[in-house]
């Protein structure tokens, strides 16, 4: 039974998931199954300052490399056969995002791939449709991340369209609510306006 791992280097945290992949049923009609072996999260907020300054702080890069080094050790101990490591909004938008990718490879041996929002949407679609049968309906999938939000429409299980918008929890927090203890009406109004502008592309 092959053992695979996925690493998500997001704007709000780094995550590792290891699964065993099997199958149920006869060869032609076999259904792929996933058995979780391990799930791990590292609270490294790479999106801090990126959406304001355009760069990942040096301390956050170091913390991310520490987390990836630990993930590498865990994968080696678990005898993972193959993995995919992806970095999303904060890393792809940062001027020094390539530095994190280079250091991750040099210091941990992990090949980190910066992916676009549309690829994020595709991966979400694959994950959802493996779990939920949407063949008989029109469905809207929404993935709210730290730096971006992905929208996908399915028509009877078939992909109709996808869109990635620069709206995310960390991005909005850093832009409008950084170091704010109490959210007043003015800040809430600015936050609402920002979300409305971002969602205008959906109309």
PDB file of C-alpha atoms in Angstrom:
ATOM      1  CA  UNK A   1       0.000   0.000   0.000  1.00  0.00           C
ATOM      2  CA  UNK A   2       1.677   3.255  -1.104  1.00  0.00           C
ATOM      3  CA  UNK A   3       2.087   6.039   1.419  1.00  0.00           C
ATOM      4  CA  UNK A   4       1.841   9.649   0.268  1.00  0.00           C
ATOM      5  CA  UNK A   5       2.261  13.017   1.963  1.00  0.00           C
ATOM      6  CA  UNK A   6       0.996  16.515   1.232  1.00  0.00           C
ATOM      7  CA  UNK A   7       2.541  19.712   2.578  1.00  0.00           C
ATOM      8  CA  UNK A   8       0.617  22.977   2.429  1.00  0.00           C
ATOM      9  CA  UNK A   9       2.680  26.112   3.050  1.00  0.00           C
ATOM     10  CA  UNK A  10      -0.094  28.631   3.533  1.00  0.00           C
ATOM     11  CA  UNK A  11      -0.341  32.245   4.618  1.00  0.00           C
ATOM     12  CA  UNK A  12      -1.532  31.319   8.109  1.00  0.00           C
ATOM     13  CA  UNK A  13       0.145  27.971   8.861  1.00  0.00           C
ATOM     14  CA  UNK A  14       2.113  25.029   7.474  1.00  0.00           C
ATOM     15  CA  UNK A  15       0.392  21.649   7.362  1.00  0.00           C
ATOM     16  CA  UNK A  16       1.527  18.086   6.751  1.00  0.00           C
ATOM     17  CA  UNK A  17      -0.775  15.160   6.069  1.00  0.00           C
ATOM     18  CA  UNK A  18       0.305  11.568   5.456  1.00  0.00           C
ATOM     19  CA  UNK A  19      -2.085   8.945   4.071  1.00  0.00           C
ATOM     20  CA  UNK A  20      -2.028   5.335   2.943  1.00  0.00           C
ATOM     21  CA  UNK A  21      -3.697   4.853  -0.438  1.00  0.00           C
ATOM     22  CA  UNK A  22      -5.596   1.671  -1.192  1.00  0.00           C
ATOM     23  CA  UNK A  23      -8.549   0.442  -3.214  1.00  0.00           C
ATOM     24  CA  UNK A  24     -11.844  -1.334  -2.641  1.00  0.00           C
ATOM     25  CA  UNK A  25     -13.624  -3.473  -5.217  1.00  0.00           C
ATOM     26  CA  UNK A  26     -12.679  -5.217  -8.414  1.00  0.00           C
ATOM     27  CA  UNK A  27      -9.937  -3.893 -10.658  1.00  0.00           C
ATOM     28  CA  UNK A  28     -12.051  -1.979 -13.214  1.00  0.00           C
ATOM     29  CA  UNK A  29     -14.543  -0.598 -10.728  1.00  0.00           C
ATOM     30  CA  UNK A  30     -12.159  -0.214  -7.812  1.00  0.00           C
ATOM     31  CA  UNK A  31     -12.616   2.797  -5.577  1.00  0.00           C
ATOM     32  CA  UNK A  32      -9.540   4.591  -4.263  1.00  0.00           C
ATOM     33  CA  UNK A  33      -9.402   4.861  -0.472  1.00  0.00           C
ATOM     34  CA  UNK A  34      -7.343   7.077   1.820  1.00  0.00           C
ATOM     35  CA  UNK A  35      -6.405   6.160   5.380  1.00  0.00           C
ATOM     36  CA  UNK A  36      -4.904   9.002   7.385  1.00  0.00           C
ATOM     37  CA  UNK A  37      -1.647   8.115   9.093  1.00  0.00           C
ATOM     38  CA  UNK A  38      -0.698  11.484  10.523  1.00  0.00           C
ATOM     39  CA  UNK A  39      -1.694  15.135  10.438  1.00  0.00           C
ATOM     40  CA  UNK A  40       0.528  17.926  11.736  1.00  0.00           C
ATOM     41  CA  UNK A  41       0.302  21.724  11.829  1.00  0.00           C
ATOM     42  CA  UNK A  42       2.946  24.385  12.430  1.00  0.00           C
ATOM     43  CA  UNK A  43       1.643  27.822  13.416  1.00  0.00           C
ATOM     44  CA  UNK A  44       3.889  29.910  11.162  1.00  0.00           C
ATOM     45  CA  UNK A  45       2.088  32.962   9.794  1.00  0.00           C
ATOM     46  CA  UNK A  46       4.013  33.707   6.590  1.00  0.00           C
ATOM     47  CA  UNK A  47       1.378  36.243   5.574  1.00  0.00           C
ATOM     48  CA  UNK A  48       2.353  38.601   8.395  1.00  0.00           C
ATOM     49  CA  UNK A  49       3.631  41.792   6.711  1.00  0.00           C
ATOM     50  CA  UNK A  50       3.665  40.267   3.197  1.00  0.00           C
ATOM     51  CA  UNK A  51       0.406  41.908   2.178  1.00  0.00           C
ATOM     52  CA  UNK A  52       1.657  45.271   3.484  1.00  0.00           C
ATOM     53  CA  UNK A  53       5.399  45.282   2.713  1.00  0.00           C
ATOM     54  CA  UNK A  54       5.617  42.711  -0.073  1.00  0.00           C
ATOM     55  CA  UNK A  55       8.205  40.566   1.744  1.00  0.00           C
ATOM     56  CA  UNK A  56       8.226  37.646   4.169  1.00  0.00           C
ATOM     57  CA  UNK A  57      10.046  38.611   7.397  1.00  0.00           C
ATOM     58  CA  UNK A  58      13.374  36.837   7.911  1.00  0.00           C
ATOM     59  CA  UNK A  59      12.135  35.374  11.199  1.00  0.00           C
ATOM     60  CA  UNK A  60       9.100  33.840   9.483  1.00  0.00           C
ATOM     61  CA  UNK A  61      11.296  32.267   6.786  1.00  0.00           C
ATOM     62  CA  UNK A  62      13.488  30.735   9.500  1.00  0.00           C
ATOM     63  CA  UNK A  63      10.427  29.407  11.350  1.00  0.00           C
ATOM     64  CA  UNK A  64       9.042  27.929   8.132  1.00  0.00           C
ATOM     65  CA  UNK A  65      12.336  26.156   7.437  1.00  0.00           C
ATOM     66  CA  UNK A  66      12.342  24.767  10.987  1.00  0.00           C
ATOM     67  CA  UNK A  67       8.811  23.433  10.447  1.00  0.00           C
ATOM     68  CA  UNK A  68       9.707  21.926   7.073  1.00  0.00           C
ATOM     69  CA  UNK A  69      12.777  20.294   8.591  1.00  0.00           C
ATOM     70  CA  UNK A  70      10.509  18.665  11.161  1.00  0.00           C
ATOM     71  CA  UNK A  71       8.077  17.606   8.413  1.00  0.00           C
ATOM     72  CA  UNK A  72      10.988  16.028   6.519  1.00  0.00           C
ATOM     73  CA  UNK A  73      11.978  14.047   9.606  1.00  0.00           C
ATOM     74  CA  UNK A  74       8.394  12.882  10.146  1.00  0.00           C
ATOM     75  CA  UNK A  75       8.041  11.802   6.491  1.00  0.00           C
ATOM     76  CA  UNK A  76      11.317   9.890   6.620  1.00  0.00           C
ATOM     77  CA  UNK A  77      10.293   8.134   9.830  1.00  0.00           C
ATOM     78  CA  UNK A  78       6.908   7.242   8.305  1.00  0.00           C
ATOM     79  CA  UNK A  79       8.576   5.869   5.139  1.00  0.00           C
ATOM     80  CA  UNK A  80       6.618   8.115   2.789  1.00  0.00           C
ATOM     81  CA  UNK A  81       6.872   6.974  -0.837  1.00  0.00           C
ATOM     82  CA  UNK A  82       6.139  10.326  -2.470  1.00  0.00           C
ATOM     83  CA  UNK A  83       4.999  13.811  -1.529  1.00  0.00           C
ATOM     84  CA  UNK A  84       3.913  17.141  -2.961  1.00  0.00           C
ATOM     85  CA  UNK A  85       4.714  20.407  -1.183  1.00  0.00           C
ATOM     86  CA  UNK A  86       2.930  23.558  -2.322  1.00  0.00           C
ATOM     87  CA  UNK A  87       3.135  27.214  -1.307  1.00  0.00           C
ATOM     88  CA  UNK A  88       0.217  29.543  -1.866  1.00  0.00           C
ATOM     89  CA  UNK A  89      -0.664  33.235  -1.731  1.00  0.00           C
ATOM     90  CA  UNK A  90       1.871  34.681   0.727  1.00  0.00           C
ATOM     91  CA  UNK A  91       4.874  32.967  -0.862  1.00  0.00           C
ATOM     92  CA  UNK A  92       3.901  33.547  -4.493  1.00  0.00           C
ATOM     93  CA  UNK A  93       3.214  37.253  -3.861  1.00  0.00           C
ATOM     94  CA  UNK A  94       6.300  37.933  -1.743  1.00  0.00           C
ATOM     95  CA  UNK A  95       9.316  39.524  -3.408  1.00  0.00           C
ATOM     96  CA  UNK A  96      11.492  37.065  -1.496  1.00  0.00           C
ATOM     97  CA  UNK A  97       9.254  34.035  -1.957  1.00  0.00           C
ATOM     98  CA  UNK A  98      11.919  32.363  -4.098  1.00  0.00           C
ATOM     99  CA  UNK A  99      14.323  32.647  -1.154  1.00  0.00           C
ATOM    100  CA  UNK A 100      12.041  30.474   0.975  1.00  0.00           C
ATOM    101  CA  UNK A 101      11.791  27.919  -1.839  1.00  0.00           C
ATOM    102  CA  UNK A 102      15.591  27.849  -2.189  1.00  0.00           C
ATOM    103  CA  UNK A 103      16.227  27.575   1.548  1.00  0.00           C
ATOM    104  CA  UNK A 104      13.595  24.865   1.920  1.00  0.00           C
ATOM    105  CA  UNK A 105      15.385  22.764  -0.684  1.00  0.00           C
ATOM    106  CA  UNK A 106      18.874  23.469   0.654  1.00  0.00           C
ATOM    107  CA  UNK A 107      18.114  23.081   4.360  1.00  0.00           C
ATOM    108  CA  UNK A 108      15.417  20.395   4.378  1.00  0.00           C
ATOM    109  CA  UNK A 109      15.569  18.622   1.026  1.00  0.00           C
ATOM    110  CA  UNK A 110      11.917  19.476   0.390  1.00  0.00           C
ATOM    111  CA  UNK A 111      11.056  20.691  -3.113  1.00  0.00           C
ATOM    112  CA  UNK A 112       8.527  23.450  -2.543  1.00  0.00           C
ATOM    113  CA  UNK A 113       6.303  24.443  -5.461  1.00  0.00           C
ATOM    114  CA  UNK A 114       4.691  27.881  -5.698  1.00  0.00           C
ATOM    115  CA  UNK A 115       1.230  27.382  -7.195  1.00  0.00           C
ATOM    116  CA  UNK A 116      -1.285  29.840  -8.619  1.00  0.00           C
ATOM    117  CA  UNK A 117      -4.760  30.372  -7.214  1.00  0.00           C
ATOM    118  CA  UNK A 118      -6.351  28.432 -10.065  1.00  0.00           C
ATOM    119  CA  UNK A 119      -4.300  25.372  -9.131  1.00  0.00           C
ATOM    120  CA  UNK A 120      -5.461  25.821  -5.530  1.00  0.00           C
ATOM    121  CA  UNK A 121      -9.045  25.781  -6.796  1.00  0.00           C
ATOM    122  CA  UNK A 122      -8.382  22.622  -8.822  1.00  0.00           C
ATOM    123  CA  UNK A 123      -6.972  20.798  -5.806  1.00  0.00           C
ATOM    124  CA  UNK A 124      -9.950  21.833  -3.669  1.00  0.00           C
ATOM    125  CA  UNK A 125     -12.304  20.590  -6.387  1.00  0.00           C
ATOM    126  CA  UNK A 126     -10.555  17.208  -6.522  1.00  0.00           C
ATOM    127  CA  UNK A 127     -10.684  16.857  -2.738  1.00  0.00           C
ATOM    128  CA  UNK A 128     -14.373  17.752  -2.482  1.00  0.00           C
ATOM    129  CA  UNK A 129     -15.584  15.626  -5.394  1.00  0.00           C
ATOM    130  CA  UNK A 130     -13.775  12.573  -4.016  1.00  0.00           C
ATOM    131  CA  UNK A 131     -15.803  12.919  -0.827  1.00  0.00           C
ATOM    132  CA  UNK A 132     -19.154  14.252  -2.062  1.00  0.00           C
ATOM    133  CA  UNK A 133     -21.190  13.166  -5.079  1.00  0.00           C
ATOM    134  CA  UNK A 134     -22.134  16.358  -6.944  1.00  0.00           C
ATOM    135  CA  UNK A 135     -23.069  14.742 -10.263  1.00  0.00           C
ATOM    136  CA  UNK A 136     -26.769  15.652 -10.002  1.00  0.00           C
ATOM    137  CA  UNK A 137     -26.536  19.322  -9.056  1.00  0.00           C
ATOM    138  CA  UNK A 138     -24.940  22.706  -9.603  1.00  0.00           C
ATOM    139  CA  UNK A 139     -22.422  23.418  -6.850  1.00  0.00           C
ATOM    140  CA  UNK A 140     -20.329  26.378  -5.734  1.00  0.00           C
ATOM    141  CA  UNK A 141     -17.120  25.511  -3.886  1.00  0.00           C
ATOM    142  CA  UNK A 142     -15.470  28.259  -1.819  1.00  0.00           C
ATOM    143  CA  UNK A 143     -12.074  27.921  -0.154  1.00  0.00           C
ATOM    144  CA  UNK A 144     -11.240  30.848   2.147  1.00  0.00           C
ATOM    145  CA  UNK A 145      -7.528  30.950   2.885  1.00  0.00           C
ATOM    146  CA  UNK A 146      -5.187  33.332   4.622  1.00  0.00           C
ATOM    147  CA  UNK A 147      -4.273  35.302   1.504  1.00  0.00           C
ATOM    148  CA  UNK A 148      -6.788  34.351  -1.169  1.00  0.00           C
ATOM    149  CA  UNK A 149     -10.207  32.832  -1.717  1.00  0.00           C
ATOM    150  CA  UNK A 150     -10.956  30.378  -4.511  1.00  0.00           C
ATOM    151  CA  UNK A 151     -14.367  29.905  -6.131  1.00  0.00           C
ATOM    152  CA  UNK A 152     -15.307  26.977  -8.354  1.00  0.00           C
ATOM    153  CA  UNK A 153     -18.621  26.220 -10.049  1.00  0.00           C
ATOM    154  CA  UNK A 154     -19.509  22.643 -10.974  1.00  0.00           C
ATOM    155  CA  UNK A 155     -22.355  21.752 -13.325  1.00  0.00           C
ATOM    156  CA  UNK A 156     -23.492  18.166 -12.717  1.00  0.00           C
ATOM    157  CA  UNK A 157     -20.053  17.244 -11.492  1.00  0.00           C
ATOM    158  CA  UNK A 158     -18.234  18.881 -14.405  1.00  0.00           C
ATOM    159  CA  UNK A 159     -15.937  21.856 -13.912  1.00  0.00           C
ATOM    160  CA  UNK A 160     -17.549  25.023 -15.293  1.00  0.00           C
ATOM    161  CA  UNK A 161     -15.233  27.786 -14.069  1.00  0.00           C
ATOM    162  CA  UNK A 162     -12.859  28.825 -11.294  1.00  0.00           C
ATOM    163  CA  UNK A 163     -11.691  32.165  -9.944  1.00  0.00           C
ATOM    164  CA  UNK A 164      -9.100  33.149  -7.353  1.00  0.00           C
ATOM    165  CA  UNK A 165      -9.444  36.493  -5.565  1.00  0.00           C
ATOM    166  CA  UNK A 166      -6.959  38.276  -3.258  1.00  0.00           C
ATOM    167  CA  UNK A 167      -9.257  38.015  -0.243  1.00  0.00           C
ATOM    168  CA  UNK A 168      -8.109  36.112   2.814  1.00  0.00           C
ATOM    169  CA  UNK A 169      -8.254  36.229   6.591  1.00  0.00           C
ATOM    170  CA  UNK A 170      -4.595  37.156   7.157  1.00  0.00           C
ATOM    171  CA  UNK A 171      -4.559  39.698   4.317  1.00  0.00           C
ATOM    172  CA  UNK A 172      -7.625  41.495   5.705  1.00  0.00           C
ATOM    173  CA  UNK A 173      -6.367  41.286   9.279  1.00  0.00           C
ATOM    174  CA  UNK A 174      -2.968  42.751   8.407  1.00  0.00           C
ATOM    175  CA  UNK A 175      -4.467  45.467   6.208  1.00  0.00           C
ATOM    176  CA  UNK A 176      -7.324  46.687   8.389  1.00  0.00           C
ATOM    177  CA  UNK A 177      -7.099  45.227  11.885  1.00  0.00           C
ATOM    178  CA  UNK A 178      -3.388  45.030  12.708  1.00  0.00           C
ATOM    179  CA  UNK A 179      -2.726  45.948  16.364  1.00  0.00           C
ATOM    180  CA  UNK A 180      -6.404  46.831  16.837  1.00  0.00           C
ATOM    181  CA  UNK A 181      -8.010  45.659  20.073  1.00  0.00           C
ATOM    182  CA  UNK A 182     -11.527  46.897  19.351  1.00  0.00           C
ATOM    183  CA  UNK A 183     -13.088  46.996  15.880  1.00  0.00           C
ATOM    184  CA  UNK A 184     -14.998  50.258  15.566  1.00  0.00           C
ATOM    185  CA  UNK A 185     -17.668  51.091  12.996  1.00  0.00           C
ATOM    186  CA  UNK A 186     -15.209  52.916  10.712  1.00  0.00           C
ATOM    187  CA  UNK A 187     -12.808  49.986  10.460  1.00  0.00           C
ATOM    188  CA  UNK A 188     -15.673  47.564   9.995  1.00  0.00           C
ATOM    189  CA  UNK A 189     -16.977  49.734   7.150  1.00  0.00           C
ATOM    190  CA  UNK A 190     -13.541  49.758   5.470  1.00  0.00           C
ATOM    191  CA  UNK A 191     -13.357  45.990   5.843  1.00  0.00           C
ATOM    192  CA  UNK A 192     -16.818  45.544   4.312  1.00  0.00           C
ATOM    193  CA  UNK A 193     -15.918  47.836   1.403  1.00  0.00           C
ATOM    194  CA  UNK A 194     -12.735  45.883   0.714  1.00  0.00           C
ATOM    195  CA  UNK A 195     -14.602  42.580   0.608  1.00  0.00           C
ATOM    196  CA  UNK A 196     -17.314  44.069  -1.621  1.00  0.00           C
ATOM    197  CA  UNK A 197     -14.692  45.392  -4.072  1.00  0.00           C
ATOM    198  CA  UNK A 198     -12.981  42.027  -4.149  1.00  0.00           C
ATOM    199  CA  UNK A 199     -16.222  40.166  -4.775  1.00  0.00           C
ATOM    200  CA  UNK A 200     -17.192  42.526  -7.610  1.00  0.00           C
ATOM    201  CA  UNK A 201     -15.456  40.169 -10.065  1.00  0.00           C
ATOM    202  CA  UNK A 202     -18.055  37.526  -9.259  1.00  0.00           C
ATOM    203  CA  UNK A 203     -20.951  39.682 -10.382  1.00  0.00           C
TER     204      UNK A 203
END
